Coordinates of C-alpha atoms in Angstrom, one line a residue:
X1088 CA -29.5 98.3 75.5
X1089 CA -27.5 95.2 74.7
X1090 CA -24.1 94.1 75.7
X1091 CA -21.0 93.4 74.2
X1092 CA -18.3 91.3 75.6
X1093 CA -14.6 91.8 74.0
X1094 CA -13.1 88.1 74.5
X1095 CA -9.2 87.9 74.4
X1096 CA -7.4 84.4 73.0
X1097 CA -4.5 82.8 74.3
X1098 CA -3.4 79.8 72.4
X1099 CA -6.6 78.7 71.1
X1100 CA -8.5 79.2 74.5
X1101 CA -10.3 82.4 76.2
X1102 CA -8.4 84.0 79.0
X1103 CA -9.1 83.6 82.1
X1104 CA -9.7 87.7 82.9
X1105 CA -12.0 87.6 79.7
X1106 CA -14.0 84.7 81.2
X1107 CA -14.7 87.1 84.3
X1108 CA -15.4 89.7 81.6
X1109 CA -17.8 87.6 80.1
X1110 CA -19.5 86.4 83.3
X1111 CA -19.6 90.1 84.7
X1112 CA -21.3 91.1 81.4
X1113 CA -24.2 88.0 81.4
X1114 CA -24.7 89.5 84.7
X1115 CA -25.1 93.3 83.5
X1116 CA -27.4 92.0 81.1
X1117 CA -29.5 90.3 83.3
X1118 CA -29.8 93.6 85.1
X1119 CA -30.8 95.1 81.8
X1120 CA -33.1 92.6 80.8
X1121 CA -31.3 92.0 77.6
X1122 CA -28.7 89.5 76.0
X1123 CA -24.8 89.2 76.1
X1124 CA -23.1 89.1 72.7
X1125 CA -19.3 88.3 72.9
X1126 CA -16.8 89.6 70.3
X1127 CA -13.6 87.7 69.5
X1128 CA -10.4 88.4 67.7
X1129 CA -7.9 86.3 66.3
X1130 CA -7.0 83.0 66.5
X1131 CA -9.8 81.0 69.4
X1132 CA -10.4 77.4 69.3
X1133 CA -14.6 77.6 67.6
X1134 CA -15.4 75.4 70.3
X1135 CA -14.0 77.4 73.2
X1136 CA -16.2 79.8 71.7
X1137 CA -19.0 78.1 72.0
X1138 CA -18.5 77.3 75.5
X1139 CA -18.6 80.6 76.5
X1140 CA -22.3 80.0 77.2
X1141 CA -21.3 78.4 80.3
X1142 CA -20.6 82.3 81.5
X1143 CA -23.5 83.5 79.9
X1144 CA -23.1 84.3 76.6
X1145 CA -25.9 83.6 73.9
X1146 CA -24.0 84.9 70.4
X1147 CA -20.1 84.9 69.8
X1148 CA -19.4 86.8 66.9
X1149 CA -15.7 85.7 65.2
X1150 CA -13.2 88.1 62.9
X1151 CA -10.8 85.1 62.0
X1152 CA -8.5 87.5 59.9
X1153 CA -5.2 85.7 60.2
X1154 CA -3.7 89.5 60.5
X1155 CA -5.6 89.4 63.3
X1156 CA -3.6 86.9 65.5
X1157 CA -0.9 89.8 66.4
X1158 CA -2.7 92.3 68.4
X1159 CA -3.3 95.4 66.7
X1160 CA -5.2 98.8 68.4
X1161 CA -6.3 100.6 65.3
X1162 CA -7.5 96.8 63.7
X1163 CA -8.9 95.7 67.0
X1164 CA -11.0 98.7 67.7
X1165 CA -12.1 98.4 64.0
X1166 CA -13.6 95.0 64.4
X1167 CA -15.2 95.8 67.7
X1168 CA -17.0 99.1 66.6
X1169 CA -18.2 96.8 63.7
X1170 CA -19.7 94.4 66.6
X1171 CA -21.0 96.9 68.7
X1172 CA -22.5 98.8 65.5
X1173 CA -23.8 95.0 64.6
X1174 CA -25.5 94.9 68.1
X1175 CA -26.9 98.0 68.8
X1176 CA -24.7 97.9 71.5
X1177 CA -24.8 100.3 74.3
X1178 CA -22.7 98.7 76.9
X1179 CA -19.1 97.3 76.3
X1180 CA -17.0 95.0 78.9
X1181 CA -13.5 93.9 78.7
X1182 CA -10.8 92.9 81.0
X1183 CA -8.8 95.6 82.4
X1184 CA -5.7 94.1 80.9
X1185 CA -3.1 95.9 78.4
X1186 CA -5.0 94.5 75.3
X1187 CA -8.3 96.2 77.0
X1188 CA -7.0 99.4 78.2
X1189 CA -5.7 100.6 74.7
X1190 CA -9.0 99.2 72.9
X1191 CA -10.9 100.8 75.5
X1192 CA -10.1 104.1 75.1
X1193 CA -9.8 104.2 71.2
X1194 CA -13.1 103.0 71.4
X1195 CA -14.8 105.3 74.0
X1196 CA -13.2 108.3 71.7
X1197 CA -14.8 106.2 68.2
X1198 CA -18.1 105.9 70.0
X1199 CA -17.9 109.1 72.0
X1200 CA -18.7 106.5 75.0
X1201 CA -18.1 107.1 78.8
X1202 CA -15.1 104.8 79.9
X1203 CA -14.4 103.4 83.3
X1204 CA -11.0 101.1 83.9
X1205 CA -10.6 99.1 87.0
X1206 CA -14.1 98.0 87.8
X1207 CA -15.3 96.3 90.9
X1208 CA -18.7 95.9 90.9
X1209 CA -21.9 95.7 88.8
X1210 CA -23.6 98.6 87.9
X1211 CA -25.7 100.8 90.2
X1212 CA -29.2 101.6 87.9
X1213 CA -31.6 102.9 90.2
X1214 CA -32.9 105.9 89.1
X1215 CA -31.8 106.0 85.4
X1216 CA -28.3 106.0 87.0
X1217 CA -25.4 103.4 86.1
X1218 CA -22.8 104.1 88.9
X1219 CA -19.7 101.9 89.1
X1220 CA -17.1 101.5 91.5
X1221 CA -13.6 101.4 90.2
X1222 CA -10.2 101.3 92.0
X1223 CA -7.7 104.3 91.8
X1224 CA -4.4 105.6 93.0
X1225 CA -3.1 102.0 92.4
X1226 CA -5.8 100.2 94.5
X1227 CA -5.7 101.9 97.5
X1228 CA -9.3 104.2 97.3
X1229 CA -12.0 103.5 95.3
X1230 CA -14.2 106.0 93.6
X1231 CA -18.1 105.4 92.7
X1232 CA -18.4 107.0 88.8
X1233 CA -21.7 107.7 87.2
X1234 CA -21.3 106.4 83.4
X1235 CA -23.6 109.5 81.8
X1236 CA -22.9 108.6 77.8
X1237 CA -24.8 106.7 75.4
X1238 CA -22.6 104.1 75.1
X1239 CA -20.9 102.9 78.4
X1240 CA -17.7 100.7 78.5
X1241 CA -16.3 98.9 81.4
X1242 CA -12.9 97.8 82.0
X1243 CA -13.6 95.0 84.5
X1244 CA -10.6 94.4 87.5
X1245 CA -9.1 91.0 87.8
X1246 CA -9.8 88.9 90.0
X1247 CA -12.9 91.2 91.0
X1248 CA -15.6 88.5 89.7
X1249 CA -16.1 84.6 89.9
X1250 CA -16.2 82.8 86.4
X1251 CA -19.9 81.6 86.4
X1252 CA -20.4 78.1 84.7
X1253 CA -23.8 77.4 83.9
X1254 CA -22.8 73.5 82.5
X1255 CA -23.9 72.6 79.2
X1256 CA -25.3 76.1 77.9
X1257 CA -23.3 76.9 74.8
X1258 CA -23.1 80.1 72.4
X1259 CA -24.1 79.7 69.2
X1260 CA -21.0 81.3 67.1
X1261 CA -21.0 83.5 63.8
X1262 CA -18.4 84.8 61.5
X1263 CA -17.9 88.6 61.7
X1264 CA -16.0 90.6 58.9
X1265 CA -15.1 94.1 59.4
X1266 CA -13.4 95.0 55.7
X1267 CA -10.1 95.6 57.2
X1268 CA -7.9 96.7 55.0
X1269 CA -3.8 97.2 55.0
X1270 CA -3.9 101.0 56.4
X1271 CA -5.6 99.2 59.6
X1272 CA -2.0 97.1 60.5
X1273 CA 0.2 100.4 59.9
X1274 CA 1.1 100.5 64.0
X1275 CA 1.4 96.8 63.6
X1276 CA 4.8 95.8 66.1
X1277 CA 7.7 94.6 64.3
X1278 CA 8.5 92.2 67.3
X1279 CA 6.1 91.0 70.4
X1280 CA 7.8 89.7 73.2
X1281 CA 5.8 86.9 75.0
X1282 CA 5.8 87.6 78.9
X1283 CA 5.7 83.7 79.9
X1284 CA 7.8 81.4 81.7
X1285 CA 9.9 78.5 79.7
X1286 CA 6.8 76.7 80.4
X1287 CA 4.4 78.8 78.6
X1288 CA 2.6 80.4 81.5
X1289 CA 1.7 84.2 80.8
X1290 CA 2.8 86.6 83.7
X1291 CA -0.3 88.8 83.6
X1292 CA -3.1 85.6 83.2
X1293 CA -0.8 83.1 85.8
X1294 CA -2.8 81.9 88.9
X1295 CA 0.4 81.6 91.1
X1296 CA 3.2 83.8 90.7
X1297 CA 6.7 83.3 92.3
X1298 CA 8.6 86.4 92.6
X1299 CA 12.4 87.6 93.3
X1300 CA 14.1 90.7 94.5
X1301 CA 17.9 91.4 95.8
X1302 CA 17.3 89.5 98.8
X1303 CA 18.9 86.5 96.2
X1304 CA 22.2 88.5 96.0
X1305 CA 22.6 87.1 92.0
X1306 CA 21.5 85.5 89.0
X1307 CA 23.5 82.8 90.1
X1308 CA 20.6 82.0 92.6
X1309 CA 17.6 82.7 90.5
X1310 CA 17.2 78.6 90.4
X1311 CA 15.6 78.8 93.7
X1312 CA 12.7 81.5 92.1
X1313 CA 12.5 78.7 89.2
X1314 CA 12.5 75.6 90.6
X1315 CA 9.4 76.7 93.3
X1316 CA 7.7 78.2 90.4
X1317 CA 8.0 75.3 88.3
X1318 CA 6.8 73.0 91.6
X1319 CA 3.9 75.1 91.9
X1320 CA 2.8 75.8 88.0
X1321 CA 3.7 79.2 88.3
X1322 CA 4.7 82.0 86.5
X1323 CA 8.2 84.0 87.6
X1324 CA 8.5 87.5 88.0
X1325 CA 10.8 90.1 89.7
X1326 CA 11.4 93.3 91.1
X1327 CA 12.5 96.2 89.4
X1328 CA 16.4 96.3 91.0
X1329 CA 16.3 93.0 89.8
X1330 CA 15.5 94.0 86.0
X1331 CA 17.6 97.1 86.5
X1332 CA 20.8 94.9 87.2
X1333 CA 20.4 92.9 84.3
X1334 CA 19.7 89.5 86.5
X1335 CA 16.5 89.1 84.7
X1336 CA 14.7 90.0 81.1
X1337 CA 12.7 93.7 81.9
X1338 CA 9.3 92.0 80.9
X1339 CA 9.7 89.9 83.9
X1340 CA 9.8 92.9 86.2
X1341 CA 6.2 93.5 88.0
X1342 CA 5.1 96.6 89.8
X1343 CA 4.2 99.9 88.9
X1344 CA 6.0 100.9 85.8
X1345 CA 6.1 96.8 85.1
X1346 CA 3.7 94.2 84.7
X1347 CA 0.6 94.6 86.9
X1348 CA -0.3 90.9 88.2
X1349 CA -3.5 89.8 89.9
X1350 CA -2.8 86.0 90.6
X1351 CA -4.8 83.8 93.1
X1352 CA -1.2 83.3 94.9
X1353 CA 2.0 85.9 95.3
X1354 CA 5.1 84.4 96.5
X1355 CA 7.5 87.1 97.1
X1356 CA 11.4 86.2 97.8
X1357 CA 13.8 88.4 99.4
X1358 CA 11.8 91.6 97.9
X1359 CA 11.5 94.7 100.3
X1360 CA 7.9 95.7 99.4
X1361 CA 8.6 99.1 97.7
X1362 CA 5.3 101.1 97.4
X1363 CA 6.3 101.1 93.3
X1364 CA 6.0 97.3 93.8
X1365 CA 3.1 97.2 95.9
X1366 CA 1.2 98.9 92.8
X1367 CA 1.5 95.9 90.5
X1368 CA 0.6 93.0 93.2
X1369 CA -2.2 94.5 95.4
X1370 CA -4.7 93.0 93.6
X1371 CA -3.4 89.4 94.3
X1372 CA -6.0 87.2 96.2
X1373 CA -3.0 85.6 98.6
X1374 CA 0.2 87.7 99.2
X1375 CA 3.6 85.4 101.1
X1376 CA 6.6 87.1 101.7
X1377 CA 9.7 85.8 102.6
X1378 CA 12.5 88.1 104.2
X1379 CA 14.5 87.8 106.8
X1380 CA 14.1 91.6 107.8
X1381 CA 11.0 91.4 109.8
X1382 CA 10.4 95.3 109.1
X1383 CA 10.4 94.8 105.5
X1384 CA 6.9 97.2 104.4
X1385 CA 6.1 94.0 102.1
X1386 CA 5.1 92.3 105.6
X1387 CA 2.1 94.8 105.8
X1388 CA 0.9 94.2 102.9
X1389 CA 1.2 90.6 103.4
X1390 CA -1.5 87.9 103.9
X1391 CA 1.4 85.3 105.1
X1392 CA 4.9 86.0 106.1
X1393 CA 7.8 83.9 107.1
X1394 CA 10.7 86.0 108.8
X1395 CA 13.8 83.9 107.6
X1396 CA 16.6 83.7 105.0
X1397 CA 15.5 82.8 101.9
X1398 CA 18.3 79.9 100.9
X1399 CA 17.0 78.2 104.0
X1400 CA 13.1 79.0 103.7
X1401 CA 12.9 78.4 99.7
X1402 CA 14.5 74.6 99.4
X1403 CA 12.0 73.5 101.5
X1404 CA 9.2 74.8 100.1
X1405 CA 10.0 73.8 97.1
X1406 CA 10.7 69.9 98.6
X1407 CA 7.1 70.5 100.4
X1408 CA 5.7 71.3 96.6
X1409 CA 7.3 68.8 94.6
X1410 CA 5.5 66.2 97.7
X1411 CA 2.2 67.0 97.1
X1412 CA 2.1 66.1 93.5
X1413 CA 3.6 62.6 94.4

């Protein structure tokens, strides 16, 4: 059975979540003692493409519809069935992101597959079996699932695999049409709203992310949240209070019924550590909280904590930052 990898784009370049994808699905493959074929949508640099070798990948196969550059869930899941159909594929991957979660299950009802989300391991195949592990109830268990279906599809966790670079190797890349036609863009949005900082850094793909909550007592202080993350090339996020009162834009707000984050680094100023909260950050590699509560919940949660104020603790971080790239 071969494999299909579902690439995402982000100005011209793969994501880094679909380059774990792709390097988790090489390895699947290998396991199967077949190929990896990668499918991409939308507007990708050719030669990022082609580099996708490096992770594994021996075929990229390219629907450059210029409809395709806004993302779509009925066009999308058109263009991949068309790959996998291509392929003969029997396996699927994709990053567990927003893009991959509505494709994923579209797709698993299309191709009457089995679908598991949240995958954090490689599949178990001893036996006929092909058993992953995926997290649930918001990362805190985890629960071995036996994909049974034809056609399996794996939504892999981020953060949950290394990018493999095999230097040099490159995937040879082929133009893939999939007859879309207007009916396709009906659920097309009328308006996307970008989730990035003023310096173009997408909350949900950002490897640092600098947080605030109501510890900063107002908008009026949100500098301090902006002027670490911009030290640090981070992305800036918030608490939902935060969004609530109107300090900051509700696509900022991370946690539960937010944006779910899984950055190499958290940085999290003057927020309490609601278990709503906790949800969207617990997959973060490196949690800090700042608070000057020292029985703020966040603190258990926390890989580093500094007990203090944050207008004392933040300035000189930031000065420590903006030193090291002197």
């Amino acid at each position: 059975m071969s494999v299909l990898v579902f690439v995402e784009g982000l100005n011209g370049e793969i994501k880094k979540s679909s380059l774990e994808a792709a390097s988790y699905g090489s390895q699947v493959a290998q396991q199967l003692g077949t190929t990896a074929t990668a499918v991409a949508i939308g507007e990708v640099h050719e030669e990022a493409l082609a580099k996708l070798g490096e992770q594994g990948i021996t075929k990229v196969l390219y629907d450059a519809d210029d409809r395709l550059k806004q993302f779509v869930a009925d066009a999308y899941v058109k263009v991949i069935a068309k790959a996998a159909q291509q392929e003969s594929a029997k396996v699927l991957v994709f990053s567990n992101s927003n893009i991959g979660a509505a494709v994923g299950s579209k797709l698993a009802v299309r191709l009457n597959g089995s679908l598991a989300t949240n995958v954090t391991t490689l599949p178990n195949t001893d036996g006929g079996s092909f058993i992953v592990t995926r997290g649930v109830f918001s990362g805190k268990a985890f629960a071995d699932v036996n994909l049974t279906s034809d056609v399996k599809i794996i939504a892999v966790k981020k953060n949950s695999f290394e990018v493999s670079e095999n230097g040099g190797a490159t995937a040879t890349v082929e133009k893939l049409s999939a007859d879309l036609a207007d009916a396709d863009f009906a659920a097309a949005p009328k308006e996307t709203v970008m989730q990035d900082t003023d310096g173009g850094i997408l909350l949900p793909e950002a490897e640092i992310v600098v947080s605030g909550g109501r510890g900063l007592k107002g908008p009026e202080n949100w500098h301090l949240v902006e002027d670490l993350a911009k030290a640090l090339g981070a992305a800036t996020a918030c608490s939902k209070p935060v969004s609530d009162l109107d300090w900051r834009p509700h696509h900022e707000h991370v946690g539960q019924t937010g944006i779910t984050v899984s950055p190499n680094l958290y940085i999290a100023i003057g927020i309490s550590g609601a278990i709503q909260h906790l949800a969207g950050v617990n997959s973060s590699k490196v949690i800090v909280v700042i608070n000057k509560d020292p029985e703020a919940p966040f603190f258990k949660a926390a890989d580093y904590g500094i007990v203090g104020d944050a207008f004392d603790v933040v300035p000189k971080l930031i000065e420590a930052a903006r030193a090291l790239d002197k």
